[in-house]
N, CA, C and O atoms as a MOPAC input file, in Angstrom:
PM7 MOZYME 1SCF
protein

 N    149.77300 1    39.77200 1   -16.13800 1
 C    148.64800 1    40.55300 1   -16.64200 1
 C    148.69800 1    40.52200 1   -18.15500 1
 O    149.76900 1    40.52900 1   -18.76300 1
 N    147.52200 1    40.49000 1   -18.74800 1
 C    147.47200 1    40.44500 1   -20.22000 1
 C    147.83700 1    41.86900 1   -20.74700 1
 O    148.66600 1    41.99500 1   -21.64800 1
 N    147.23900 1    42.89100 1   -20.20200 1
 C    147.46200 1    44.20900 1   -20.70200 1
 C    147.79600 1    45.12700 1   -19.45200 1
 O    146.93300 1    45.86700 1   -18.97900 1
 N    149.02800 1    45.05600 1   -18.95500 1
 C    149.33500 1    45.75900 1   -17.67800 1
 C    149.09500 1    47.19300 1   -17.74000 1
 O    148.61600 1    47.75500 1   -16.75500 1
 N    149.37700 1    47.84200 1   -18.79400 1
 C    149.16400 1    49.32700 1   -18.91500 1
 C    147.68000 1    49.65000 1   -18.72500 1
 O    147.31900 1    50.50500 1   -17.91500 1
 N    146.87400 1    48.99200 1   -19.44200 1
 C    145.45700 1    49.20600 1   -19.37700 1
 C    144.85400 1    48.91800 1   -17.97400 1
 O    144.11500 1    49.72400 1   -17.40800 1
 N    145.19600 1    47.78100 1   -17.47500 1
 C    144.67100 1    47.36500 1   -16.20200 1
 C    145.16500 1    48.24000 1   -15.11100 1
 O    144.42500 1    48.56200 1   -14.18200 1
 N    146.47200 1    48.65600 1   -15.20500 1
 C    147.08600 1    49.55000 1   -14.18700 1
 C    146.47500 1    50.88600 1   -14.17000 1
 O    146.24300 1    51.44000 1   -13.09600 1
 N    146.17700 1    51.48100 1   -15.39200 1
 C    145.47100 1    52.71700 1   -15.47600 1
 C    144.02000 1    52.62600 1   -14.91700 1
 O    143.55900 1    53.51100 1   -14.19500 1
 N    143.36300 1    51.58400 1   -15.26000 1
 C    141.95200 1    51.41300 1   -14.78500 1
 C    141.99800 1    51.27700 1   -13.22700 1
 O    141.17800 1    51.86800 1   -12.52500 1
 N    142.91300 1    50.53600 1   -12.74300 1
 C    143.08800 1    50.34800 1   -11.31300 1
 C    143.34000 1    51.74800 1   -10.61100 1
 O    142.69800 1    52.02700 1    -9.59900 1
 N    144.19200 1    52.55600 1   -11.09400 1
 C    144.44300 1    53.81300 1   -10.56500 1
 C    143.17600 1    54.73500 1   -10.55700 1
 O    142.91200 1    55.39300 1    -9.55100 1
 N    142.44800 1    54.78000 1   -11.60100 1
 C    141.28100 1    55.56600 1   -11.68700 1
 C    140.23300 1    55.11300 1   -10.63100 1
 O    139.73300 1    55.92600 1    -9.85400 1
 N    139.90800 1    53.75900 1   -10.62500 1
 C    139.05800 1    53.21200 1    -9.71300 1
 C    139.38000 1    53.42100 1    -8.30700 1
 O    138.51500 1    53.77300 1    -7.50600 1
 N    140.70400 1    53.20000 1    -7.94900 1
 C    141.11800 1    53.38700 1    -6.52800 1
 C    140.92800 1    54.85600 1    -6.12300 1
 O    140.41600 1    55.14400 1    -5.04200 1
 N    141.35400 1    55.79700 1    -7.01500 1
 C    141.22100 1    57.18400 1    -6.60900 1
 C    139.67800 1    57.54000 1    -6.48900 1
 O    139.30500 1    58.31400 1    -5.60700 1
 N    138.86600 1    57.02100 1    -7.30300 1
 C    137.43000 1    57.32000 1    -7.26400 1
 C    136.85400 1    56.78400 1    -5.95400 1
 O    136.05500 1    57.45000 1    -5.29500 1
 N    137.27900 1    55.54600 1    -5.57900 1
 C    136.73900 1    54.87200 1    -4.33800 1
 C    137.11000 1    55.67900 1    -3.14300 1
 O    136.26800 1    55.90300 1    -2.27400 1
 N    138.37100 1    56.14300 1    -3.05300 1
 C    138.91400 1    56.85200 1    -1.86600 1
 C    138.11700 1    58.14500 1    -1.84900 1
 O    137.67100 1    58.57100 1    -0.78400 1
 N    137.92200 1    58.79100 1    -3.01800 1
 C    137.22800 1    60.12000 1    -2.98800 1
 C    135.83900 1    59.97500 1    -2.38800 1
 O    135.30500 1    60.96300 1    -1.88400 1
 N    135.27600 1    58.89200 1    -2.41100 1
 C    133.90900 1    58.72800 1    -1.80100 1
 C    133.93100 1    57.95400 1    -0.45800 1
 O    132.92800 1    57.42100 1     0.01600 1
 N    135.06700 1    57.93700 1     0.07200 1
 C    135.14900 1    57.30300 1     1.42800 1
 C    135.42100 1    55.76100 1     1.40100 1
 O    135.23100 1    55.12300 1     2.43600 1
 N    135.80800 1    55.20300 1     0.39700 1
 C    136.28200 1    53.82200 1     0.30500 1
 C    137.38000 1    53.51400 1     1.21500 1
 O    138.27800 1    54.34700 1     1.34400 1
 N    137.41500 1    52.39100 1     1.87500 1
 C    138.37300 1    52.00700 1     2.84400 1
 C    138.96100 1    50.61400 1     2.54100 1
 O    138.33300 1    49.84700 1     1.81100 1
 N    140.17200 1    50.25300 1     3.08900 1
 C    140.75000 1    49.03500 1     3.05600 1
 C    140.78000 1    48.45600 1     1.56100 1
 O    140.33300 1    47.34500 1     1.27800 1
 N    141.35700 1    49.33600 1     0.64100 1
 C    141.47000 1    48.94200 1    -0.68800 1
 C    142.51200 1    47.79600 1    -0.87100 1
 O    143.59600 1    47.87400 1    -0.29200 1
 N    142.22900 1    46.82900 1    -1.59700 1
 C    143.19300 1    45.68600 1    -1.85400 1
 C    143.01700 1    45.43300 1    -3.33800 1
 O    141.89200 1    45.30900 1    -3.82300 1
 N    144.13800 1    45.35500 1    -4.06900 1
 C    144.13200 1    44.98000 1    -5.50800 1
 C    144.85100 1    43.64900 1    -5.61900 1
 O    145.91300 1    43.45300 1    -5.02700 1
 N    144.27500 1    42.75400 1    -6.36700 1
 C    144.86600 1    41.37700 1    -6.58400 1
 C    145.01100 1    41.22300 1    -8.02700 1
 O    144.12400 1    41.57200 1    -8.80600 1
 N    146.21600 1    40.66100 1    -8.42800 1
 C    146.47700 1    40.22000 1    -9.77800 1
 C    145.92000 1    38.86800 1    -9.98900 1
 O    146.56100 1    37.89300 1    -9.59700 1
 N    144.73500 1    38.72600 1   -10.59800 1
 C    144.14500 1    37.44900 1   -10.76000 1
 C    144.27100 1    36.84700 1   -12.18500 1
 O    143.57400 1    35.89900 1   -12.54800 1
 N    145.23100 1    37.46800 1   -13.00000 1
 C    145.41700 1    37.07100 1   -14.35300 1
 C    145.83300 1    35.67000 1   -14.60300 1
 O    145.63600 1    35.12500 1   -15.68900 1
 N    146.45200 1    35.04400 1   -13.52400 1
 C    146.91700 1    33.61000 1   -13.77300 1
 C    145.74300 1    32.65700 1   -13.64600 1
 O    145.56600 1    31.81800 1   -14.52900 1
 N    144.94500 1    32.73400 1   -12.62100 1
 C    143.77800 1    31.78900 1   -12.56200 1
 C    142.61700 1    32.19400 1   -13.40800 1
 O    141.81500 1    31.34300 1   -13.79200 1
 N    142.48600 1    33.49000 1   -13.72400 1
 C    141.35100 1    33.92500 1   -14.58500 1
 C    141.91800 1    34.62600 1   -15.82100 1
 O    142.25100 1    35.81100 1   -15.80700 1
 N    142.01200 1    33.82300 1   -16.89600 1
 C    142.60800 1    34.44600 1   -18.06700 1
 C    141.88500 1    35.61600 1   -18.73500 1
 O    142.49600 1    36.31400 1   -19.54400 1
 N    140.65900 1    35.84500 1   -18.44000 1
 C    139.90700 1    36.93100 1   -18.99300 1
 C    139.98200 1    38.20900 1   -18.16100 1
 O    139.57900 1    39.26600 1   -18.64600 1
 N    140.47700 1    38.15000 1   -16.94100 1
 C    140.51000 1    39.27800 1   -16.09900 1
 C    141.97400 1    39.44200 1   -15.53800 1
 O    142.68900 1    38.46700 1   -15.30200 1
 N    142.35800 1    40.72300 1   -15.34600 1
 C    143.67600 1    40.98800 1   -14.79700 1
 C    143.66100 1    41.33100 1   -13.38200 1
 O    144.50800 1    40.83700 1   -12.63800 1
 N    142.75500 1    42.15200 1   -12.93400 1
 C    142.81800 1    42.66100 1   -11.60400 1
 C    141.48600 1    42.74400 1   -10.87500 1
 O    140.49100 1    43.19600 1   -11.44100 1
 N    141.46700 1    42.31200 1    -9.63500 1
 C    140.30300 1    42.56600 1    -8.79500 1
 C    140.67000 1    43.76900 1    -7.86000 1
 O    141.75600 1    43.79800 1    -7.28200 1
 N    139.81200 1    44.67900 1    -7.73900 1
 C    139.89500 1    45.80300 1    -6.71200 1
 C    138.71800 1    45.51800 1    -5.72300 1
 O    137.54400 1    45.43200 1    -6.08300 1
 N    139.15600 1    45.38300 1    -4.44500 1
 C    138.24300 1    45.18800 1    -3.39200 1
 C    138.22100 1    46.44800 1    -2.49100 1
 O    139.26300 1    46.94400 1    -2.06300 1
 N    137.02100 1    46.93200 1    -2.22700 1
 C    136.86100 1    48.17000 1    -1.49700 1
 C    135.73100 1    47.96800 1    -0.39000 1
 O    134.80200 1    47.18700 1    -0.60000 1
 N    135.82300 1    48.61000 1     0.65800 1
 C    134.83200 1    48.59000 1     1.75500 1
 C    134.14600 1    49.92800 1     1.89200 1
 O    134.80400 1    50.96800 1     1.90900 1
 N    132.80800 1    49.91100 1     1.99000 1
 C    132.03200 1    51.11000 1     2.38100 1
 C    131.42200 1    50.86200 1     3.71000 1
 O    131.27000 1    49.70700 1     4.10800 1
 N    131.06700 1    51.88400 1     4.41400 1
 C    130.59400 1    51.71800 1     5.81900 1
 C    129.04300 1    51.68200 1     5.91900 1
 O    128.50300 1    51.44800 1     7.00000 1
 N    128.34800 1    51.90800 1     4.81500 1
 C    126.89400 1    51.79100 1     4.86800 1
 C    126.48400 1    51.48900 1     3.37000 1
 O    127.27500 1    51.57000 1     2.43000 1
 N    125.15500 1    51.13300 1     3.26200 1
 C    124.61300 1    50.83000 1     1.90900 1
 C    124.72200 1    52.13500 1     1.06400 1
 O    125.04700 1    52.09300 1    -0.12300 1
 N    124.45500 1    53.23200 1     1.68100 1
 C    124.53500 1    54.46700 1     0.90800 1
 C    125.93600 1    54.79500 1     0.48200 1
 O    126.14000 1    55.31300 1    -0.61600 1
 N    126.90700 1    54.51100 1     1.31800 1
 C    128.36000 1    54.69500 1     1.00000 1
 C    128.77400 1    53.75000 1    -0.11700 1
 O    129.42200 1    54.15300 1    -1.08200 1
 N    128.37700 1    52.44700 1     0.03300 1
 C    128.74400 1    51.50800 1    -1.03600 1
 C    128.19000 1    51.94500 1    -2.38500 1
 O    128.85700 1    51.80200 1    -3.41000 1
 N    127.01400 1    52.45800 1    -2.38600 1
 C    126.33700 1    52.91300 1    -3.64500 1
 C    127.13600 1    54.04200 1    -4.25300 1
 O    127.43900 1    54.06900 1    -5.44600 1
 N    127.50300 1    55.08500 1    -3.26900 1
 C    128.22900 1    56.20600 1    -3.75800 1
 C    129.56700 1    55.89300 1    -4.37500 1
 O    129.96500 1    56.38000 1    -5.43300 1
 N    130.25500 1    55.00000 1    -3.59000 1
 C    131.55300 1    54.45600 1    -4.12600 1
 C    131.46000 1    53.83200 1    -5.48500 1
 O    132.22000 1    54.13700 1    -6.40400 1
 N    130.46200 1    52.91300 1    -5.58200 1
 C    130.32200 1    52.21900 1    -6.89200 1
 C    129.97000 1    53.19300 1    -8.04300 1
 O    130.47800 1    53.08500 1    -9.15900 1
 N    129.11200 1    54.10900 1    -7.72700 1
 C    128.65200 1    55.09900 1    -8.79400 1
 C    129.86300 1    55.96200 1    -9.22200 1
 O    130.04800 1    56.22000 1   -10.41100 1
 N    130.69600 1    56.41400 1    -8.23400 1
 C    131.88100 1    57.21300 1    -8.55400 1
 C    132.89000 1    56.48300 1    -9.45700 1
 O    133.37900 1    56.99600 1   -10.46500 1
 N    133.16900 1    55.20100 1    -8.99700 1
 C    134.06500 1    54.40900 1    -9.77900 1
 C    133.58300 1    54.19100 1   -11.18300 1
 O    134.33100 1    54.38000 1   -12.14300 1
 N    132.35800 1    53.79900 1   -11.30900 1
 C    131.75900 1    53.68200 1   -12.63400 1
 C    131.82200 1    54.91400 1   -13.47700 1
 O    132.27900 1    54.87100 1   -14.61900 1
 N    131.36300 1    56.02400 1   -12.92600 1
 C    131.35200 1    57.31700 1   -13.66500 1
 C    132.81000 1    57.66100 1   -14.18800 1
 O    133.02300 1    58.00200 1   -15.35100 1
 N    133.79900 1    57.53900 1   -13.21200 1
 C    135.12500 1    57.90800 1   -13.69300 1
 C    135.79300 1    56.93300 1   -14.72000 1
 O    136.52500 1    57.36700 1   -15.61000 1
 N    135.53300 1    55.67300 1   -14.57700 1
 C    136.03200 1    54.71600 1   -15.53700 1
 C    135.34000 1    55.02000 1   -16.94000 1
 O    135.99700 1    55.01400 1   -17.98100 1
 N    134.13100 1    55.25400 1   -16.90900 1
 C    133.37200 1    55.52700 1   -18.24800 1
 C    133.83900 1    56.83200 1   -18.78800 1
 O    134.03000 1    56.94800 1   -19.99900 1
 N    134.03900 1    57.85100 1   -17.94200 1
 C    134.60100 1    59.13200 1   -18.45400 1
 C    135.98800 1    58.95300 1   -19.14100 1
 O    136.33300 1    59.66000 1   -20.08800 1
 N    136.73900 1    57.99700 1   -18.62600 1
 C    138.14300 1    57.72100 1   -19.09400 1
 C    138.01800 1    56.85700 1   -20.31900 1
 O    139.05200 1    56.52300 1   -20.89800 1
 N    136.78500 1    56.44500 1   -20.79100 1
 C    136.65700 1    55.76400 1   -22.05000 1
 C    136.63800 1    54.18000 1   -21.81200 1
 O    136.85300 1    53.42000 1   -22.75600 1
 N    136.39700 1    53.74500 1   -20.63000 1
 C    136.33800 1    52.31000 1   -20.44300 1
 C    134.91300 1    51.84500 1   -20.43200 1
 O    134.05600 1    52.57700 1   -19.93700 1
 N    134.60300 1    50.69800 1   -20.93400 1
 C    133.25300 1    50.22500 1   -21.12000 1
 C    132.92500 1    49.29400 1   -19.98400 1
 O    133.68600 1    48.36100 1   -19.72700 1
 N    131.85000 1    49.50300 1   -19.30600 1
 C    131.29900 1    48.56600 1   -18.25600 1
 C    130.63600 1    47.37100 1   -18.99900 1
 O    129.75000 1    47.57000 1   -19.83000 1
 N    131.07900 1    46.13700 1   -18.68800 1
 C    130.56700 1    45.01500 1   -19.24200 1
 C    129.32000 1    44.54500 1   -18.47500 1
 O    128.38100 1    44.04100 1   -19.09000 1
 N    129.29700 1    44.69900 1   -17.16300 1
 C    128.17200 1    44.42100 1   -16.35300 1
 C    128.27700 1    44.95300 1   -14.93000 1
 O    129.36700 1    45.21400 1   -14.41900 1
 N    127.09700 1    45.10800 1   -14.29900 1
 C    127.12900 1    45.56500 1   -12.84100 1
 C    126.01000 1    44.73200 1   -12.18300 1
 O    124.93900 1    44.48800 1   -12.73900 1
 N    126.36100 1    44.31200 1   -10.93200 1
 C    125.36600 1    43.55800 1   -10.12300 1
 C    125.35400 1    44.10400 1    -8.79600 1
 O    126.36800 1    44.64800 1    -8.35800 1
 N    124.28600 1    44.01200 1    -8.10000 1
 C    124.15500 1    44.36500 1    -6.62100 1
 C    123.86500 1    45.80800 1    -6.27300 1
 O    123.78000 1    46.14800 1    -5.09300 1
 N    123.70600 1    46.68500 1    -7.29000 1
 C    123.53100 1    48.10800 1    -7.04300 1
 C    122.29100 1    48.45100 1    -6.23300 1
 O    122.27300 1    49.37900 1    -5.42400 1
 N    121.25400 1    47.65800 1    -6.48900 1
 C    119.91300 1    47.83100 1    -5.73200 1
 C    120.06100 1    47.67400 1    -4.23500 1
 O    119.53900 1    48.50700 1    -3.49400 1
 N    120.71400 1    46.69600 1    -3.77200 1
 C    120.79200 1    46.33700 1    -2.41000 1
 C    121.94800 1    47.09000 1    -1.81000 1
 O    121.90400 1    47.44500 1    -0.63200 1
 N    122.99000 1    47.34800 1    -2.59100 1
 C    124.27100 1    48.05600 1    -2.15100 1
 C    124.84900 1    47.43200 1    -0.94000 1
 O    125.22900 1    48.12600 1     0.00300 1
 N    124.92300 1    46.17100 1    -0.94100 1
 C    125.73000 1    45.40600 1     0.12400 1
 C    126.99800 1    44.87000 1    -0.46000 1
 O    128.03700 1    44.86000 1     0.20100 1
 N    126.93100 1    44.41800 1    -1.70100 1
 C    128.09200 1    44.02600 1    -2.52400 1
 C    127.81800 1    44.43700 1    -3.97200 1
 O    126.94100 1    43.85600 1    -4.61200 1
 N    128.53500 1    45.41000 1    -4.49700 1
 C    128.32000 1    45.87000 1    -5.84100 1
 C    129.53600 1    45.32400 1    -6.66300 1
 O    130.67500 1    45.59000 1    -6.28000 1
 N    129.33900 1    44.62100 1    -7.70000 1
 C    130.33900 1    44.04200 1    -8.59700 1
 C    130.18800 1    44.81900 1    -9.92900 1
 O    129.11600 1    44.87600 1   -10.53200 1
 N    131.36800 1    45.43200 1   -10.36300 1
 C    131.37900 1    46.05900 1   -11.67300 1
 C    132.50100 1    45.38200 1   -12.49800 1
 O    133.64800 1    45.28900 1   -12.06300 1
 N    132.12400 1    44.92200 1   -13.68800 1
 C    133.03100 1    44.26800 1   -14.50600 1
 C    133.38100 1    45.20800 1   -15.66800 1
 O    132.53200 1    45.60600 1   -16.46600 1
 N    134.64800 1    45.53200 1   -15.71700 1
 C    135.20500 1    46.47600 1   -16.79800 1
 C    136.21300 1    45.70700 1   -17.72300 1
 O    137.07800 1    46.31200 1   -18.35500 1
 N    136.06900 1    44.40900 1   -17.77000 1
 C    136.93500 1    43.58700 1   -18.62400 1
 C    138.20400 1    43.26200 1   -17.90300 1
 O    138.27500 1    42.26300 1   -17.18700 1
 N    139.23100 1    44.10200 1   -18.07900 1
 C    140.54500 1    43.81100 1   -17.40100 1
 C    140.44900 1    44.03700 1   -15.91600 1
 O    141.29700 1    43.51300 1   -15.19400 1
 N    139.47200 1    44.78600 1   -15.38800 1
 C    139.32500 1    45.10000 1   -14.03000 1
 C    137.93600 1    44.78700 1   -13.53500 1
 O    136.94800 1    45.19000 1   -14.14900 1
 N    137.84800 1    44.06700 1   -12.42400 1
 C    136.61100 1    43.85700 1   -11.75400 1
 C    136.66400 1    44.56100 1   -10.35300 1
 O    137.56600 1    44.32400 1    -9.55000 1
 N    135.72400 1    45.37200 1   -10.12800 1
 C    135.64600 1    46.07400 1    -8.86300 1
 C    134.51900 1    45.53200 1    -7.91000 1
 O    133.33600 1    45.47100 1    -8.24500 1
 N    134.98900 1    45.16400 1    -6.74200 1
 C    134.02700 1    44.61100 1    -5.73400 1
 C    133.92200 1    45.74700 1    -4.58800 1
 O    134.90600 1    46.03900 1    -3.90900 1
 N    132.77300 1    46.31500 1    -4.43400 1
 C    132.57300 1    47.22400 1    -3.38200 1
 C    131.59900 1    46.54500 1    -2.34000 1
 O    130.44000 1    46.22300 1    -2.60300 1
 N    132.17900 1    46.38600 1    -1.21100 1
 C    131.45600 1    45.61100 1    -0.18700 1
 C    131.04400 1    46.51000 1     1.04700 1
 O    131.76000 1    47.43600 1     1.42600 1
 N    129.90700 1    46.19600 1     1.62000 1
 C    129.58500 1    46.66500 1     2.98800 1
 C    130.53800 1    45.84600 1     3.84100 1
 O    130.85200 1    44.70600 1     3.50000 1
 N    130.99000 1    46.40400 1     4.92500 1
 C    132.00900 1    45.78600 1     5.79100 1
 C    131.51600 1    44.36800 1     6.21300 1
 O    132.34400 1    43.45700 1     6.22200 1
 N    130.31600 1    44.14100 1     6.53800 1
 C    129.89200 1    42.81500 1     7.02100 1
 C    129.94600 1    41.77300 1     5.88100 1
 O    130.26200 1    40.61200 1     6.13700 1
 N    129.63200 1    42.18200 1     4.58700 1
 C    129.71200 1    41.26800 1     3.48600 1
 C    131.12700 1    40.97700 1     3.13400 1
 O    131.44600 1    39.87000 1     2.70100 1
 N    131.97500 1    41.92700 1     3.30500 1
 C    133.39000 1    41.71900 1     2.96300 1
 C    133.97200 1    40.60600 1     3.87500 1
 O    134.61700 1    39.67700 1     3.38900 1
 N    133.74600 1    40.70900 1     5.12800 1
 C    134.15700 1    39.68400 1     6.07000 1
 C    133.48400 1    38.32100 1     5.71600 1
 O    134.18200 1    37.30800 1     5.66600 1
 N    132.22900 1    38.27600 1     5.48400 1
 C    131.49800 1    37.07800 1     5.29200 1
 C    132.08300 1    36.35500 1     4.04100 1
 O    132.42800 1    35.17600 1     4.11600 1
 N    132.19200 1    37.08300 1     2.88200 1
 C    132.60200 1    36.36800 1     1.66100 1
 C    134.11100 1    36.20800 1     1.56600 1
 O    134.57800 1    35.29400 1     0.88600 1
 N    134.86400 1    37.03200 1     2.20000 1
 C    136.36900 1    36.75500 1     2.36100 1
 C    137.05300 1    36.54000 1     0.94300 1
 O    137.71000 1    35.51600 1     0.75100 1
 N    136.90800 1    37.47900 1    -0.03200 1
 C    137.60900 1    37.27700 1    -1.23900 1
 C    139.01800 1    37.28500 1    -1.14800 1
 O    139.67200 1    36.62400 1    -1.95500 1
 N    139.60800 1    38.00100 1    -0.19800 1
 C    141.08100 1    37.94500 1    -0.07000 1
 C    141.53900 1    36.57100 1     0.35500 1
 O    142.59200 1    36.09400 1    -0.06900 1
 N    140.75200 1    35.94500 1     1.18600 1
 C    141.06200 1    34.56200 1     1.61200 1
 C    140.86100 1    33.54200 1     0.42600 1
 O    141.64300 1    32.60100 1     0.29100 1
 N    139.87800 1    33.72900 1    -0.37000 1
 C    139.70300 1    32.85800 1    -1.46200 1
 C    140.72700 1    33.00400 1    -2.55300 1
 O    141.06100 1    32.04600 1    -3.24900 1
 N    141.22800 1    34.23200 1    -2.69800 1
 C    142.24200 1    34.50900 1    -3.75800 1
 C    143.66100 1    34.73700 1    -3.11300 1
 O    144.50200 1    35.43500 1    -3.67900 1
 N    143.87200 1    34.16700 1    -2.00400 1
 C    145.15300 1    34.39400 1    -1.23700 1
 C    146.41400 1    34.00200 1    -1.99200 1
 O    147.49900 1    34.47500 1    -1.65400 1
 N    146.29800 1    33.13100 1    -3.02900 1
 C    147.52600 1    32.83200 1    -3.79200 1
 C    147.88100 1    33.83900 1    -4.87700 1
 O    148.93900 1    33.77200 1    -5.50200 1
 N    146.92600 1    34.80300 1    -5.08400 1
 C    147.23600 1    35.82400 1    -6.08200 1
 C    148.07400 1    36.99100 1    -5.51900 1
 O    147.85100 1    37.43100 1    -4.39100 1
 N    149.01300 1    37.47000 1    -6.29400 1
 C    149.81800 1    38.54000 1    -5.78200 1
 C    148.99500 1    39.82700 1    -5.56500 1
 O    148.07300 1    40.16100 1    -6.31000 1
 N    149.39500 1    40.50700 1    -4.50400 1
 C    148.66500 1    41.84900 1    -4.16400 1
 C    149.37000 1    42.87400 1    -4.99800 1
 O    150.59600 1    42.81700 1    -5.09700 1
 N    148.67200 1    43.82000 1    -5.61200 1
 C    149.21200 1    44.89600 1    -6.35200 1
 C    149.19400 1    46.10000 1    -5.49500 1
 O    148.14100 1    46.43400 1    -4.95200 1
 N    150.38200 1    46.83700 1    -5.31900 1
 C    150.41900 1    47.98100 1    -4.52600 1
 C    149.52700 1    49.06000 1    -5.22000 1
 O    149.52500 1    49.17700 1    -6.44600 1
 N    148.73900 1    49.87600 1    -4.36900 1
 C    147.99600 1    50.93900 1    -4.78700 1
 C    148.62400 1    52.20200 1    -4.30800 1
 O    148.87400 1    52.37400 1    -3.11500 1
 N    148.88500 1    53.09900 1    -5.24200 1
 C    149.44200 1    54.41700 1    -4.84300 1
 C    148.37500 1    55.45900 1    -5.18500 1
 O    148.15000 1    55.75200 1    -6.35900 1
 N    147.71900 1    56.02100 1    -4.16400 1
 C    146.71300 1    56.95000 1    -4.42400 1
 C    147.23100 1    58.31300 1    -4.78300 1
 O    148.23300 1    58.73500 1    -4.20700 1
 N    146.59600 1    59.05600 1    -5.72700 1
 C    147.02100 1    60.29400 1    -5.97100 1
 C    146.67200 1    61.29700 1    -4.83700 1
 O    145.77800 1    61.08100 1    -4.01800 1
 N    147.44900 1    62.41400 1    -4.85500 1
 C    147.24900 1    63.34000 1    -3.72100 1
 C    145.79600 1    63.86200 1    -3.66500 1
 O    145.25900 1    64.05000 1    -2.57400 1
 N    145.15900 1    64.09800 1    -4.82300 1
 C    143.83200 1    64.60500 1    -4.83300 1
 C    142.83500 1    63.62400 1    -4.25400 1
 O    141.87200 1    64.06600 1    -3.62700 1
 N    143.00400 1    62.30800 1    -4.42500 1
 C    142.11900 1    61.35300 1    -3.89800 1
 C    142.32900 1    61.28500 1    -2.41400 1
 O    141.32300 1    61.19000 1    -1.71100 1
 N    143.50800 1    61.32200 1    -1.85700 1
 C    143.78700 1    61.32400 1    -0.47300 1
 C    143.17300 1    62.47600 1     0.30700 1
 O    142.77500 1    62.36600 1     1.46700 1
 N    143.12700 1    63.60400 1    -0.42600 1
 C    142.62800 1    64.83800 1     0.22100 1
 C    141.13100 1    64.92300 1     0.27000 1
 O    140.58200 1    65.70800 1     1.04400 1
 N    140.39000 1    64.06200 1    -0.61200 1
 C    138.99600 1    64.12600 1    -0.71300 1
 C    138.32700 1    63.59400 1     0.57500 1
 O    137.10000 1    63.57300 1     0.67000 1

């Protein structure tokens, strides 16, 4: 990773936010080797379009509150796959059907998985 402290802090904030809104099956991948401009992908599943939108909004709000700048966001209108680019961290929030169809974990299977330790507050939400 180019800036492990920054990417790790961003990952923690995003993961906690996703879980707080019902995000499931969180997977973080270290993609810094094949993608020199990005350190981490966080992949999250929501169980409906409304849930996907809520997860994406919470992740974005918390990262912005923490002082991180969103570079771009795509897919919020349809809320089937919302991609949020925060520079060192890219968050993919999928509806369960899209996650299976696009199979990002399969495409990036050579990248190391980063363990995610959720805070107690996120787990209780």
